[in-house]
Each structure stands twice: as C-alpha cells, then as structure tokens.
Coordinates of C-alpha atoms in Angstrom, one line a residue:
M1 CA 147.9 78.6 88.3
R2 CA 146.9 77.1 91.3
V3 CA 150.1 75.1 92.9
A4 CA 148.5 72.9 96.0
L5 CA 150.6 70.5 98.5
V6 CA 147.6 68.8 99.8
S7 CA 146.9 65.2 100.5
L8 CA 143.9 62.6 100.6
M9 CA 142.2 61.1 103.4
L10 CA 145.2 61.7 105.7
P11 CA 144.6 62.8 109.2
L12 CA 144.9 66.2 109.7
S13 CA 148.1 66.2 111.9
L14 CA 149.8 64.5 109.0
A15 CA 148.0 66.6 106.7
L16 CA 149.5 69.9 104.9
A17 CA 145.5 70.4 103.5
D18 CA 143.5 73.8 102.4
F19 CA 141.1 75.4 105.0
E20 CA 139.3 78.2 105.6
T21 CA 138.7 79.4 109.2
Q22 CA 136.1 81.8 109.8
T23 CA 137.1 84.6 113.4
D24 CA 134.5 87.6 112.7
W25 CA 130.6 88.5 111.3
S26 CA 131.3 92.0 112.5
G27 CA 131.1 92.5 108.3
G28 CA 127.2 92.0 108.4
P29 CA 124.6 90.2 105.8
H30 CA 126.4 90.0 102.4
F31 CA 125.4 88.9 99.3
W32 CA 125.5 85.0 98.1
E33 CA 126.9 85.3 95.1
P34 CA 130.9 82.8 96.2
Q35 CA 133.6 83.8 97.2
S36 CA 137.0 82.5 98.1
Y37 CA 137.5 83.3 101.7
W38 CA 134.6 84.2 104.3
A39 CA 136.1 86.8 105.6
S40 CA 134.2 89.0 108.2
D41 CA 130.9 88.6 106.4
F42 CA 128.2 86.2 106.0
Y43 CA 125.2 85.0 104.4
V44 CA 121.9 85.5 106.4
D45 CA 120.9 85.3 110.0
T46 CA 118.1 84.9 112.2
D47 CA 118.6 87.1 115.3
V48 CA 122.2 86.4 115.9
S49 CA 124.3 89.5 117.2
W50 CA 127.7 89.7 116.5
R51 CA 130.7 91.3 118.0
S52 CA 133.3 93.7 116.5
P53 CA 136.3 92.3 118.1
G54 CA 134.7 88.6 116.1
I55 CA 131.8 86.5 117.8
I56 CA 128.5 85.9 117.8
E57 CA 125.7 85.0 120.0
L58 CA 122.3 85.1 120.2
D59 CA 120.1 88.1 120.1
P60 CA 119.1 90.4 123.1
V61 CA 115.3 90.0 124.0
E62 CA 112.8 92.6 122.3
Q63 CA 109.7 93.6 123.1
T64 CA 107.6 95.9 120.7
V65 CA 105.6 98.6 122.6
C66 CA 103.5 100.2 119.4
P67 CA 103.6 98.9 116.4
A68 CA 104.4 101.2 113.1
V69 CA 101.7 103.9 113.8
G70 CA 102.3 106.3 111.4
F71 CA 105.1 108.6 110.8
G72 CA 107.5 110.0 113.3
N73 CA 110.9 108.7 115.7
P74 CA 110.8 110.5 119.2
I75 CA 111.0 108.6 122.1
H76 CA 112.4 108.6 125.5
I77 CA 111.1 106.4 128.7
E78 CA 109.5 107.7 132.3
D79 CA 107.3 106.6 134.8
I80 CA 104.0 108.7 134.0
N81 CA 101.6 107.6 136.2
G82 CA 103.8 107.0 139.5
D83 CA 103.1 103.3 139.2
G84 CA 106.8 103.0 139.3
A85 CA 107.7 101.3 136.4
L86 CA 109.5 103.0 133.7
D87 CA 106.4 103.9 130.5
V88 CA 107.9 105.3 126.9
L89 CA 107.4 108.5 125.5
G90 CA 106.4 108.6 121.6
G91 CA 104.6 111.0 118.5
S92 CA 103.4 110.2 115.9
N93 CA 103.3 113.0 112.5
T94 CA 101.1 110.9 110.4
Y95 CA 97.9 112.0 112.9
D96 CA 99.6 114.9 114.8
E97 CA 99.8 113.3 118.1
V98 CA 102.0 113.0 121.0
V99 CA 101.7 109.9 123.3
W100 CA 102.7 108.1 125.8
W101 CA 102.5 104.4 125.9
E102 CA 101.9 102.8 130.3
N103 CA 103.8 99.8 130.6
V104 CA 100.6 98.4 132.5
D105 CA 102.5 94.7 133.7
G106 CA 105.4 96.7 134.5
V107 CA 107.6 94.3 132.9
G108 CA 107.2 95.9 129.3
I109 CA 105.3 93.5 128.1
S110 CA 102.0 94.5 127.8
W111 CA 101.4 98.2 127.0
Q112 CA 98.3 101.1 126.9
K113 CA 98.4 103.9 124.8
H114 CA 97.1 107.2 126.2
V115 CA 97.5 110.1 123.6
V116 CA 98.2 113.5 125.7
N117 CA 97.5 115.1 122.5
N118 CA 96.5 115.6 118.7
Q119 CA 96.8 118.3 117.2
C120 CA 100.7 118.9 117.9
S121 CA 102.1 119.3 114.0
K122 CA 105.4 117.0 113.3
L123 CA 106.9 116.4 116.4
R124 CA 110.6 115.3 116.3
S125 CA 111.7 116.0 120.3
I126 CA 109.7 114.9 123.2
Y127 CA 111.0 114.8 126.9
S128 CA 109.9 114.8 130.6
A129 CA 109.8 116.4 133.8
D130 CA 108.2 118.0 136.9
V131 CA 107.6 121.4 135.0
N132 CA 105.1 123.2 138.1
G133 CA 106.9 121.2 140.9
D134 CA 103.7 119.2 141.3
G135 CA 105.4 116.2 141.9
F136 CA 103.5 114.6 138.3
M137 CA 105.9 113.7 135.4
D138 CA 104.6 116.4 132.5
I139 CA 106.3 116.1 129.3
L140 CA 107.5 118.5 126.5
G141 CA 107.8 118.8 122.9
A142 CA 109.6 120.7 120.4
S143 CA 106.5 120.5 117.4
N144 CA 108.4 121.2 114.1
G145 CA 105.2 121.7 112.2
D146 CA 103.9 124.7 114.0
D147 CA 107.7 126.4 115.4
E148 CA 106.2 125.9 118.5
L149 CA 108.0 124.0 122.3
L150 CA 105.4 123.1 124.4
W151 CA 104.3 121.4 127.6
W152 CA 101.6 119.1 128.5
E153 CA 100.2 119.0 132.4
N154 CA 100.1 116.1 133.9
G155 CA 96.8 115.9 135.9
G156 CA 98.0 112.9 138.3
D157 CA 97.8 109.6 136.6
G158 CA 98.4 110.7 133.1
T159 CA 94.8 110.4 132.2
T160 CA 94.0 114.6 131.9
W161 CA 96.5 116.7 130.5
Q162 CA 96.7 120.7 130.3
E163 CA 98.3 122.8 127.1
H164 CA 101.1 125.3 127.8
L165 CA 103.4 126.9 125.2
V166 CA 106.4 128.4 126.4
V167 CA 107.2 130.0 122.2
S168 CA 105.1 130.3 119.3
D169 CA 108.1 131.2 116.8
F170 CA 110.8 128.8 117.3
S171 CA 111.3 128.2 113.6
D172 CA 112.3 124.6 111.9
A173 CA 112.2 123.0 116.5
V174 CA 113.4 119.9 116.4
F175 CA 114.9 119.5 120.0
V176 CA 113.5 120.3 123.6
F177 CA 115.1 119.3 127.2
A178 CA 114.5 120.5 131.1
A179 CA 116.5 121.2 133.6
D180 CA 117.4 123.5 136.2
I181 CA 120.0 125.8 134.6
D182 CA 120.0 129.2 136.4
G183 CA 120.2 127.3 140.1
D184 CA 117.1 128.6 141.2
G185 CA 115.5 125.0 141.5
D186 CA 113.0 124.6 139.2
V187 CA 112.6 123.6 135.5
D188 CA 113.7 124.8 132.5
I189 CA 114.0 124.9 129.0
F190 CA 116.2 124.9 126.6
G191 CA 115.9 124.1 123.0
S192 CA 117.3 123.9 119.1
A193 CA 115.8 124.6 116.1
T194 CA 117.7 124.3 112.3
M195 CA 116.0 128.0 110.9
E196 CA 116.8 129.6 114.5
T197 CA 120.9 130.9 115.1
E198 CA 120.0 131.3 118.4
L199 CA 120.0 129.0 120.8
T200 CA 118.0 129.7 123.8
W201 CA 116.8 129.0 126.8
W202 CA 113.2 129.5 128.7
E203 CA 113.6 130.5 132.1
N204 CA 110.5 129.0 134.5
T205 CA 110.4 133.0 136.5
D206 CA 108.1 131.3 138.6
G207 CA 108.5 127.7 138.7
S208 CA 104.0 127.3 138.0
G209 CA 105.4 127.3 133.8
T210 CA 103.1 129.2 132.8
N211 CA 105.2 132.0 133.2
W212 CA 108.6 131.7 130.8
A213 CA 111.7 134.9 130.2
E214 CA 114.2 134.1 126.6
H215 CA 117.7 133.9 127.1
V216 CA 120.0 133.7 124.6
V217 CA 122.8 131.7 125.1
D218 CA 124.3 132.2 121.5
S219 CA 123.0 135.1 118.2
S220 CA 125.5 133.0 115.7
L221 CA 124.8 129.4 115.4
Y222 CA 122.2 127.0 113.4
G223 CA 122.2 123.5 116.3
V224 CA 120.7 120.7 116.3
A225 CA 120.5 118.7 118.8
V226 CA 121.5 119.9 122.8
Y227 CA 122.5 118.8 125.8
V228 CA 122.9 119.9 129.3
E229 CA 125.8 119.0 131.7
D230 CA 129.0 120.4 133.6
I231 CA 131.2 120.2 131.8
N232 CA 133.7 122.2 133.9
G233 CA 132.8 120.6 137.4
D234 CA 132.2 124.3 138.7
G235 CA 128.9 123.0 140.0
F236 CA 126.7 124.6 137.5
M237 CA 125.1 123.9 134.5
D238 CA 126.7 124.0 131.2
I239 CA 125.2 123.8 127.4
V240 CA 127.1 121.0 125.2
G241 CA 125.2 121.9 121.4
V242 CA 126.1 120.4 117.8
E243 CA 126.2 122.6 115.2
V244 CA 125.3 122.6 111.5
G245 CA 126.3 125.9 110.6
P246 CA 130.2 125.7 110.9
K247 CA 129.9 121.5 111.7
K248 CA 131.3 121.9 114.7
F249 CA 130.6 120.2 118.5
T250 CA 131.4 123.0 121.5
W251 CA 130.3 123.7 125.1
W252 CA 129.1 127.3 126.6
E253 CA 130.9 127.7 130.1
N254 CA 127.3 129.0 132.1
V255 CA 130.1 132.2 134.0
D256 CA 128.5 132.6 137.0
G257 CA 125.1 129.8 137.8
T258 CA 123.0 132.1 136.3
A259 CA 123.1 131.4 132.9
T260 CA 122.8 134.7 132.3
S261 CA 126.9 135.0 131.1
W262 CA 128.1 132.6 128.7
I263 CA 131.8 131.8 127.3
E264 CA 132.1 129.7 123.9
H265 CA 134.3 126.8 123.3
P266 CA 135.0 124.9 120.9
L267 CA 135.7 121.4 120.2
P268 CA 138.9 120.5 118.1
E269 CA 137.8 121.3 114.6
S270 CA 139.9 116.9 113.6
F271 CA 136.7 115.2 113.2
S272 CA 133.1 116.0 111.5
N273 CA 131.6 116.1 108.4
S274 CA 128.1 116.2 109.2
P275 CA 127.7 116.0 113.4
S276 CA 124.4 114.7 114.1
S277 CA 123.9 113.9 118.1
V278 CA 125.8 114.7 121.3
H279 CA 126.1 113.5 124.6
A280 CA 127.9 114.3 128.0
K281 CA 129.6 111.7 130.2
D282 CA 132.5 110.3 132.5
I283 CA 133.5 107.7 130.2
N284 CA 137.8 106.8 131.3
G285 CA 136.6 107.3 134.8
D286 CA 138.5 110.0 135.9
G287 CA 136.2 112.1 137.1
F288 CA 136.5 114.5 134.7
M289 CA 133.5 115.2 131.9
D290 CA 133.5 113.7 128.3
I291 CA 131.6 115.2 125.6
I292 CA 130.5 112.1 123.1
G293 CA 129.1 113.1 119.4
S294 CA 128.8 110.8 115.8
D295 CA 128.6 112.0 112.4
W296 CA 126.0 111.5 110.7
A297 CA 127.2 111.8 106.2
V298 CA 130.2 110.6 104.9
G299 CA 132.4 109.9 108.6
D300 CA 130.3 107.6 110.2
D301 CA 131.7 108.0 112.9
V302 CA 131.0 107.8 116.4
F303 CA 133.8 109.9 119.2
W304 CA 134.6 111.4 122.5
W305 CA 136.7 113.8 124.0
E306 CA 138.6 113.5 126.8
N307 CA 138.5 116.3 128.8
L308 CA 142.0 116.4 130.4
D309 CA 142.7 118.4 132.9
G310 CA 138.5 118.5 133.9
S311 CA 138.5 122.4 133.4
G312 CA 137.3 121.8 129.8
E313 CA 139.8 123.5 128.4
A314 CA 141.9 121.0 126.7
W315 CA 140.6 118.0 124.2
T316 CA 141.7 114.5 123.0
K317 CA 139.1 113.1 120.4
H318 CA 139.4 109.0 120.2
Y319 CA 136.8 107.3 118.1
V320 CA 135.0 104.5 118.6
D321 CA 133.3 103.2 115.8
N322 CA 134.1 105.4 112.1
D323 CA 131.7 102.8 110.4
F324 CA 128.5 103.2 111.4
S325 CA 126.6 104.0 108.8
A326 CA 123.8 106.7 108.8
A327 CA 124.6 108.0 112.1
R328 CA 121.5 108.6 113.6
Y329 CA 121.4 109.8 118.0
I330 CA 124.0 108.3 120.7
R331 CA 123.9 108.0 124.1
A332 CA 125.7 106.5 127.2
A333 CA 125.6 105.2 130.3
D334 CA 126.2 102.1 131.8
I335 CA 123.9 99.5 130.2
D336 CA 126.5 96.4 132.4
L337 CA 126.4 98.0 135.4
D338 CA 130.1 97.2 135.2
G339 CA 131.1 100.8 136.7
Y340 CA 131.9 101.7 132.8
I341 CA 130.2 104.2 130.7
D342 CA 129.3 102.0 127.2
I343 CA 127.7 103.9 124.3
F344 CA 124.7 102.7 122.6
G345 CA 123.2 104.2 119.4
A346 CA 120.7 104.3 116.2
A347 CA 121.7 104.4 112.4
S348 CA 119.1 105.1 110.0
S349 CA 119.9 104.5 105.8
A350 CA 121.5 102.0 104.6
S351 CA 122.2 100.5 108.1
D352 CA 119.6 100.6 110.0
Q353 CA 120.9 98.9 113.1
V354 CA 121.0 99.5 116.9
V355 CA 124.3 99.0 117.9
L356 CA 126.0 99.2 122.0
W357 CA 129.1 99.9 122.2
T358 CA 130.8 97.7 125.4
N359 CA 133.9 100.3 127.5
S360 CA 135.6 96.9 127.4
D361 CA 138.3 98.1 130.0
G362 CA 137.0 101.6 131.2
S363 CA 139.5 103.6 129.7
G364 CA 137.7 104.0 126.9
T365 CA 139.5 103.5 124.4
E366 CA 138.9 99.8 123.8
W367 CA 135.5 99.3 122.6
I368 CA 133.1 95.7 121.8
K369 CA 130.7 96.2 119.1
S370 CA 127.5 94.2 119.6
Y371 CA 124.4 94.6 117.4
V372 CA 121.8 95.3 119.6
D373 CA 119.1 94.9 116.3
D374 CA 120.9 94.7 112.6
S375 CA 117.5 95.8 110.6
F376 CA 115.7 98.0 112.7
G377 CA 114.3 100.0 109.6
S378 CA 115.1 104.0 109.6
A379 CA 116.8 103.6 113.3
G380 CA 115.4 107.1 114.4
M381 CA 116.4 107.6 118.6
V382 CA 117.2 105.5 122.2
C383 CA 116.9 105.5 125.0
S384 CA 117.7 104.0 128.1
G385 CA 116.7 102.9 131.6
D386 CA 115.5 99.7 133.3
I387 CA 111.7 98.7 131.5
N388 CA 111.5 95.1 133.6
G389 CA 112.4 96.4 136.7
D390 CA 115.2 94.1 136.9
G391 CA 117.9 96.7 137.7
Y392 CA 119.8 96.1 134.8
L393 CA 119.1 99.3 132.1
D394 CA 117.3 98.1 128.8
I395 CA 117.5 100.3 125.7
A396 CA 114.1 101.5 123.8
G397 CA 114.8 102.1 119.9
S398 CA 111.8 103.9 117.5
Q399 CA 111.6 103.8 113.7
Y400 CA 110.9 106.6 111.3
S401 CA 108.0 104.3 110.3
G402 CA 106.9 104.9 114.2
K403 CA 107.4 101.8 114.7
I404 CA 108.9 101.8 118.8
A405 CA 110.1 98.7 120.3
W406 CA 113.2 97.9 123.9
W407 CA 115.3 95.2 124.3
D408 CA 117.0 94.0 127.3
V409 CA 120.2 93.3 126.6
Q410 CA 121.2 91.2 129.9
H411 CA 118.5 88.9 128.0
Y412 CA 118.8 86.7 125.5
I413 CA 116.0 85.0 123.0
P414 CA 115.8 81.2 122.7
T415 CA 117.1 80.2 119.2
A416 CA 118.6 81.5 116.3
G417 CA 121.1 81.0 113.0
L418 CA 123.6 82.3 111.3
E419 CA 124.5 80.5 107.5
S420 CA 128.5 81.2 105.8
I421 CA 129.1 83.3 102.5
L422 CA 128.7 80.3 99.9
L423 CA 132.7 79.5 99.5
D424 CA 134.4 78.5 96.7
T425 CA 137.3 76.2 97.5
Q426 CA 138.8 77.1 93.3
C427 CA 138.8 73.6 93.5
H428 CA 137.5 69.7 93.3
P429 CA 137.8 68.8 96.8
V430 CA 138.4 65.7 99.4
W431 CA 136.5 66.4 102.5
G432 CA 138.5 67.1 105.8
N433 CA 137.1 67.8 109.3
L434 CA 134.9 70.8 110.3
E435 CA 135.8 72.3 113.3
W436 CA 134.7 75.0 115.8
D437 CA 136.0 76.7 118.6
A438 CA 133.1 77.9 121.5
I439 CA 131.3 78.2 124.8
T440 CA 128.4 77.4 125.5
P441 CA 127.6 77.8 128.9
A442 CA 125.2 74.8 131.3
G443 CA 120.8 75.4 129.6
T444 CA 123.1 76.6 125.6
T445 CA 124.2 74.5 122.3
I446 CA 126.0 75.1 119.8
S447 CA 124.7 73.1 115.9
L448 CA 126.6 73.2 112.9
Q449 CA 125.3 71.2 110.0
V450 CA 127.2 71.7 106.6
R451 CA 126.4 71.4 102.6
S452 CA 128.5 71.3 99.8
M453 CA 127.4 72.0 95.9
D454 CA 128.8 71.6 92.2
S455 CA 127.0 75.0 91.3
P456 CA 126.1 77.9 93.7
D457 CA 122.1 77.3 90.9
T458 CA 121.3 74.9 93.2
P459 CA 121.5 74.4 96.3
T460 CA 121.3 71.4 98.2
A461 CA 119.9 70.3 101.4
W462 CA 121.5 70.9 104.7
S463 CA 122.9 67.8 106.5
D464 CA 122.3 66.9 109.9
S465 CA 123.0 68.8 113.0
L466 CA 126.5 68.0 114.2
W467 CA 127.0 68.4 118.1
E468 CA 130.6 68.1 117.7
P469 CA 133.0 68.4 116.2
C470 CA 134.1 65.7 112.7
S471 CA 134.8 64.3 110.5
L472 CA 133.1 65.6 106.8
Q473 CA 134.0 62.0 105.1
G474 CA 130.3 60.8 104.9
I475 CA 128.6 64.3 105.6
L476 CA 129.0 66.6 102.0
N477 CA 130.1 65.0 98.3
D478 CA 133.9 64.4 97.8
G479 CA 134.7 66.4 94.2
S480 CA 131.8 69.3 95.3
R481 CA 133.8 73.2 94.9
F482 CA 131.2 74.5 96.6
V483 CA 130.8 74.4 100.6
Q484 CA 128.7 76.0 103.4
Y485 CA 127.9 76.0 106.5
R486 CA 125.1 76.8 108.9
V487 CA 125.4 77.4 112.5
N488 CA 122.0 77.4 115.3
L489 CA 122.3 78.5 118.8
C490 CA 120.5 77.6 121.7
T491 CA 119.3 78.0 125.3
I492 CA 116.7 77.5 127.8
D493 CA 117.7 80.1 129.9
A494 CA 117.6 83.2 129.2
E495 CA 120.7 84.5 131.5
V496 CA 123.3 83.1 129.2
S497 CA 124.2 82.3 125.2
P498 CA 126.1 80.2 123.6
V499 CA 129.4 82.1 122.1
V500 CA 130.8 80.8 118.7
N501 CA 134.9 81.9 118.3
D502 CA 135.8 80.3 115.1
I503 CA 134.6 78.0 112.4
S504 CA 136.7 75.9 110.3
I505 CA 136.3 73.5 107.2
Y506 CA 139.7 71.7 106.0
W507 CA 140.4 69.8 102.6
N508 CA 142.0 68.5 100.7
N509 CA 142.5 69.7 96.6
S510 CA 141.9 66.0 94.8
G511 CA 140.9 66.5 91.1
I512 CA 142.6 70.2 90.7
Q513 CA 142.7 71.5 87.2
A514 CA 145.8 73.4 86.1
S515 CA 145.7 75.0 82.9
S516 CA 149.0 75.7 80.4
P517 CA 149.2 76.8 76.9
S518 CA 149.6 72.6 76.0
G519 CA 147.0 71.6 77.8
S520 CA 146.0 70.5 81.2
F521 CA 146.2 67.8 83.5
V522 CA 143.8 66.9 86.0
L523 CA 144.7 64.2 89.3
G524 CA 141.8 61.1 88.8
S525 CA 142.9 59.5 92.2
L526 CA 145.2 58.3 94.5
E527 CA 144.4 55.8 97.0
N528 CA 145.9 57.2 100.3
P529 CA 146.4 55.0 102.8
S530 CA 148.0 52.2 100.4
R531 CA 150.0 49.4 101.4
Y532 CA 153.4 49.0 99.4
F533 CA 152.8 50.4 96.8
A534 CA 150.4 54.0 95.6
T535 CA 148.7 53.9 92.4
I536 CA 148.0 57.8 91.5
G537 CA 145.3 58.0 87.8
F538 CA 145.3 61.4 86.0
V539 CA 143.5 62.4 83.0
L540 CA 145.4 64.7 79.7
E541 CA 142.8 66.4 77.5
E542 CA 145.8 66.2 75.0
S543 CA 149.3 64.6 74.6
T544 CA 151.5 65.8 76.7
P545 CA 155.1 65.0 78.6
V546 CA 154.6 63.3 82.4
D547 CA 156.8 63.5 85.3
F548 CA 156.4 62.1 88.5
Y549 CA 158.6 62.7 91.8
V550 CA 158.3 60.9 94.5
Y551 CA 159.9 62.1 97.8
D552 CA 160.6 60.3 101.6
L553 CA 160.5 62.5 104.2
M554 CA 164.5 63.2 104.4
G555 CA 163.9 65.2 101.0
R556 CA 165.2 62.2 98.9
V557 CA 163.7 61.2 95.3
V558 CA 163.0 57.5 96.2
R559 CA 161.4 56.7 92.6
T560 CA 160.6 58.8 89.2
E561 CA 158.8 58.4 86.3
S562 CA 158.7 60.2 83.4
F563 CA 157.4 59.3 79.4
V564 CA 154.9 61.1 77.3
K565 CA 151.3 59.2 77.6
E566 CA 148.9 60.2 75.4
A567 CA 145.1 62.5 76.6
G568 CA 143.1 60.3 78.4
Y569 CA 142.9 58.0 81.5
G570 CA 146.5 57.1 82.2
E571 CA 147.8 55.3 85.6
V572 CA 151.0 54.8 87.4
I573 CA 152.2 52.4 90.0
F574 CA 154.8 53.5 92.8
S575 CA 156.0 49.6 94.6
D576 CA 158.1 48.2 97.2
L577 CA 157.3 51.4 99.2
T578 CA 158.7 51.2 102.8
P579 CA 155.6 52.8 105.4
G580 CA 156.4 56.2 106.2
L581 CA 155.0 59.0 104.5
Y582 CA 155.4 60.4 100.8
L583 CA 155.1 63.9 99.0
V584 CA 155.0 63.5 94.8
H585 CA 155.7 66.4 93.1
I586 CA 154.1 65.9 89.2
S587 CA 155.0 68.2 86.2
S588 CA 153.8 68.5 83.0
N589 CA 154.9 71.0 80.7
S590 CA 154.7 74.8 83.2
L591 CA 152.3 72.7 85.5
E592 CA 153.9 71.9 88.9
F593 CA 151.2 70.4 91.2
S594 CA 151.9 68.0 95.0
H595 CA 150.1 65.4 96.7
S596 CA 151.5 63.9 100.0
F597 CA 150.6 59.8 101.1
V598 CA 151.4 57.7 103.6
I599 CA 151.9 54.0 103.2
I600 CA 151.3 51.5 105.5
E601 CA 151.8 48.3 106.5

C-alpha cells in the first residue's frame, strides 16, 4: 500500500508534495520503459556532454578528419610538411595504407589525404620522429600482418617517401615508438609484439636510420604497449610497459644511460585483469614521474601509480575511474592548461566513448569525468595536440571503422538536447512546479519542455519551451501518471556553455488508489483552497466503512466523520472551519492516507 501526505493546489511552501530531482546524468542513455526514479540515467541525448559529479552542458565542437574508409585505428599528430599546422597520421587495414592528412587551412576543418604507402598489411601503430636527422618529420609503423617495424623517410614536404625496414621478423607487431634511448643524440626505435617474448629496442647506429642494432631489454614477456620516460629522475630514458602474459605493469630502469643494462621493476600486483594501455606523467605535481594505466576486459578501470619518493621503488595506486567499460587506450596531458595533468581515453565495445578526466585540484585524487563523445563507435586510440592553433590542446580519436575525428574541448557546439527517463509517479498527480538550477553565461540559454501521458505506449506532444521555473498547472494534464522532461541548451558564443546542475518536478497525489483485501478507495476531489468549509469527494469500489479525521496545525482533532458507504461516489463536508492549514486523515479498513488543505477567508 502506498501512503502519501500531500496537498492539492497549495503553494509549495505549504505543501507536503511528492517530487523527483535529477542531479546526475553520468549513467548515460537508458531505455524507454518507465522508472520510479531518475537516478543518474536519461533516455536519449543529442550532442549533450554529461559529467560526474553530475552536470550537463553542450558537447565540444567535433571535426571529422576522414570518414570511415576501412578497418583500422592507429592515430598520431605531427606537423609533417613543416607548415606550422599539426597534421594527422593514420592507416587503413582494408587498403593496407599508411596515410597522413594535411591540415590545409591550419584550423582543422579542411583536410587533404596523402598516401605514404599502400602495401603495409594491418598497420597497428603509427608514430613520427626525425629518424635520420635531416630536419623533416618521418613516419614509423608497426605492420601486424607483415610482422615488421618500418619507417618512411620524408622527402621534405610530405609528398615523397622512401621506405626503410627496421626488422622483418617481429611476430604480430602491435606497437612502435621512437626516442633517444642511449643518449647519443639520435633517434632510436623500440616496439612490442604480442607473439614475441622479448621487449626490444633498435639502436640507430650511425644516425642515418639505415643501420640498426637490436638490443633486448627483457626476454620473458609478451607486451602490448610501451612508453619511454625518465621514471626515476636520473636523466636516463627508461621504458614502461604492459605485459599481457603475467598481466602486470612494469618499468625497466636504464641503469647507466647506454641502454645496455636494465633492471626490471614490476608495479604492485593489486590491479588489473587485462591491461591495455600505459603512459607516464607527473600527475600530482610533486616533480616525480607517475605511471598511468587502463584495464580492458574485467575491471574496466583507469588508474595511476604515485611514485612516492621519485626513485620508482615505492608506489601507491589511485583509481581514476572504475566504470570505463572496454577501456582501450589512455593518454595524459594538461588539456585545460590549468597546470594540472589530465587523463583522456577511448573505450570500445559497449561503451564507444571518448572521455576526459579533469584533475580538478592537481592532487590526482579528485577527477571530473566529461564525455567528449558518448557515441564514437568502436573507439580505438586517442592523442592530443593544438590542431586549430588556438593555444589549447585538442583531442583526436580513431574508430576501428577507420573514421578519425578531433574535438575542440575548449569550444562548444551551438545547440543540444536531452530527454529524461520516463518517470512513473505511481499515482494520479495534480502537477506542482517545475524547477531547475543552472548557470547561463552571457550568450547562452536553457529551456525545458515537459509532457505527461496516461500510458508509455501513447507519448503525447511536448509542451512549449519553458524559460523559467514555473507551475505546471495548465501545462500538464492532471491525473496523467507518467511524466518526462526535455532540456534544451544553446549558445551563440562557442567559448561558453550553459550548465544544468539539477531539475525537479513536483506533484500532489490526487486520486491515489490504494488496495486492501476488502476493496479500494479512490480520492476523487478536494476543493483546495476553500472558504469556510472543505468538500471531499471519493469513490468506493465496494461497500466499506470510512473514517475521516481533520487536524489543525496544533495536532488537535477538530472534525470527525465515520460511516459505512455503499459502492460508488460519495462526499463529506467539513463546515465552519476557521482560516488555516488542516490535515485530513482518511482510513478505510487497512487503508490509511492523508491530505492537507487550506481554508481561506
């Protein structure tokens, strides 16, 4: 039995009303079926970004570099032709291509495709560096189908390329990276392969990129991702890696800086089921290099290990997010330029998301989760760079379909909308107020629309736009059990977005039907407010005794009425009441519920 204490058509300051408030939308899109509360879910959105802790705002501006043109997901950002604008590198497994897209207009809107090579089978990783030291940016790739690591020499403007082989028997190559590992001033290459039991780097022996000497760092692992950084602050480049065999994160210490002697340092084992990605940055700003990782299959986690004393010997693990389903790839950078390192990542499979976690206070313990794109199907990899030249870092991402896009996370699209879950009030409501709390900078607006319906199968039309919190009387039909809101966000200034913090709908439980073994009682009407007397109409489905008690604000019983009423409509009138607020308590067999009402002069 549902028992409610409510009033009809009273000012909210006096009413004891039912309501539902939504303060969090981070649960994402949900299903249409009615729910008894909104929780953190919503029904559907168009270009809305939701955060955790919960707010909603406009999506960042998205630009497409290339549409879906074939299976593949490697991506990297670099100025390939030396014109000062960042270009995008990628590849197509369908067409065995290595490609770079020229940022023609310098602001990331107009792109021109340039094919570097069209015989590279299953490119899994791509990177860029000046391998031969001629001042031009070259391209490196891991060919999974050919078991090769290669680099392509840039003729100068990115239109002519010469292929060079680094290694031809690197079985199931998945990752390639370039850095000066041995400190001799030229670019070396290292990589990982899922079918190799060795972590290897290749020394650029004469700096030309044509003569390579292989060096094994570790001969007892299967790796999927590696990164190079000075972890212990000794000035030598170390290696951080993900091992899929023993399922652990590890860093290897470059003991004397020549990269010929290495010490393995496994990170604490209390972490991951399917490690997928690794990176290194100083997350908490203490001057020590920390390690960031993600877990692909079971844990769905993003986390970082704090390098406690800078030596890389003692670590504490901190979670960033434990609900990033199918976490595929993560990277870290100061995206909002507040001096704190943020984390961003791509999740494929059911998530299909590109997400930014903002390091809110610089400690790495408080994170604000923002959905850069919540429907980026089969997201693969992400990277960052100032693509449009506005001084802020942008985020670029790739899909397994081959689509590549980038997001200007400091600028917002013009319009967006979100529809709530269909709320089941579980009564026949008399509608109260619609209220919301929002921030609307100059040039931005927020409006809401609402609709109520008798059945989820027969949705009604949305109301006109409501620009201020208001009463829903005359806007929604009293008695309609289900209610839904739609919030609309707009801006004419791309640098600012309106922000919604919470939305509430109030109603009074008029016409509640409560059941008992002997029948049911339906409150039909209560004229409220009223002058000098109150008339209560009701409907009995079968003959049953009914008791009415009227209380004043002091809790004193001022009127009573008891009788046995036949089935059908009936009324009870309480007259000669002085102005004030009253409560009528109604009982019928095992049923009990109450309503408040006001008598005015």
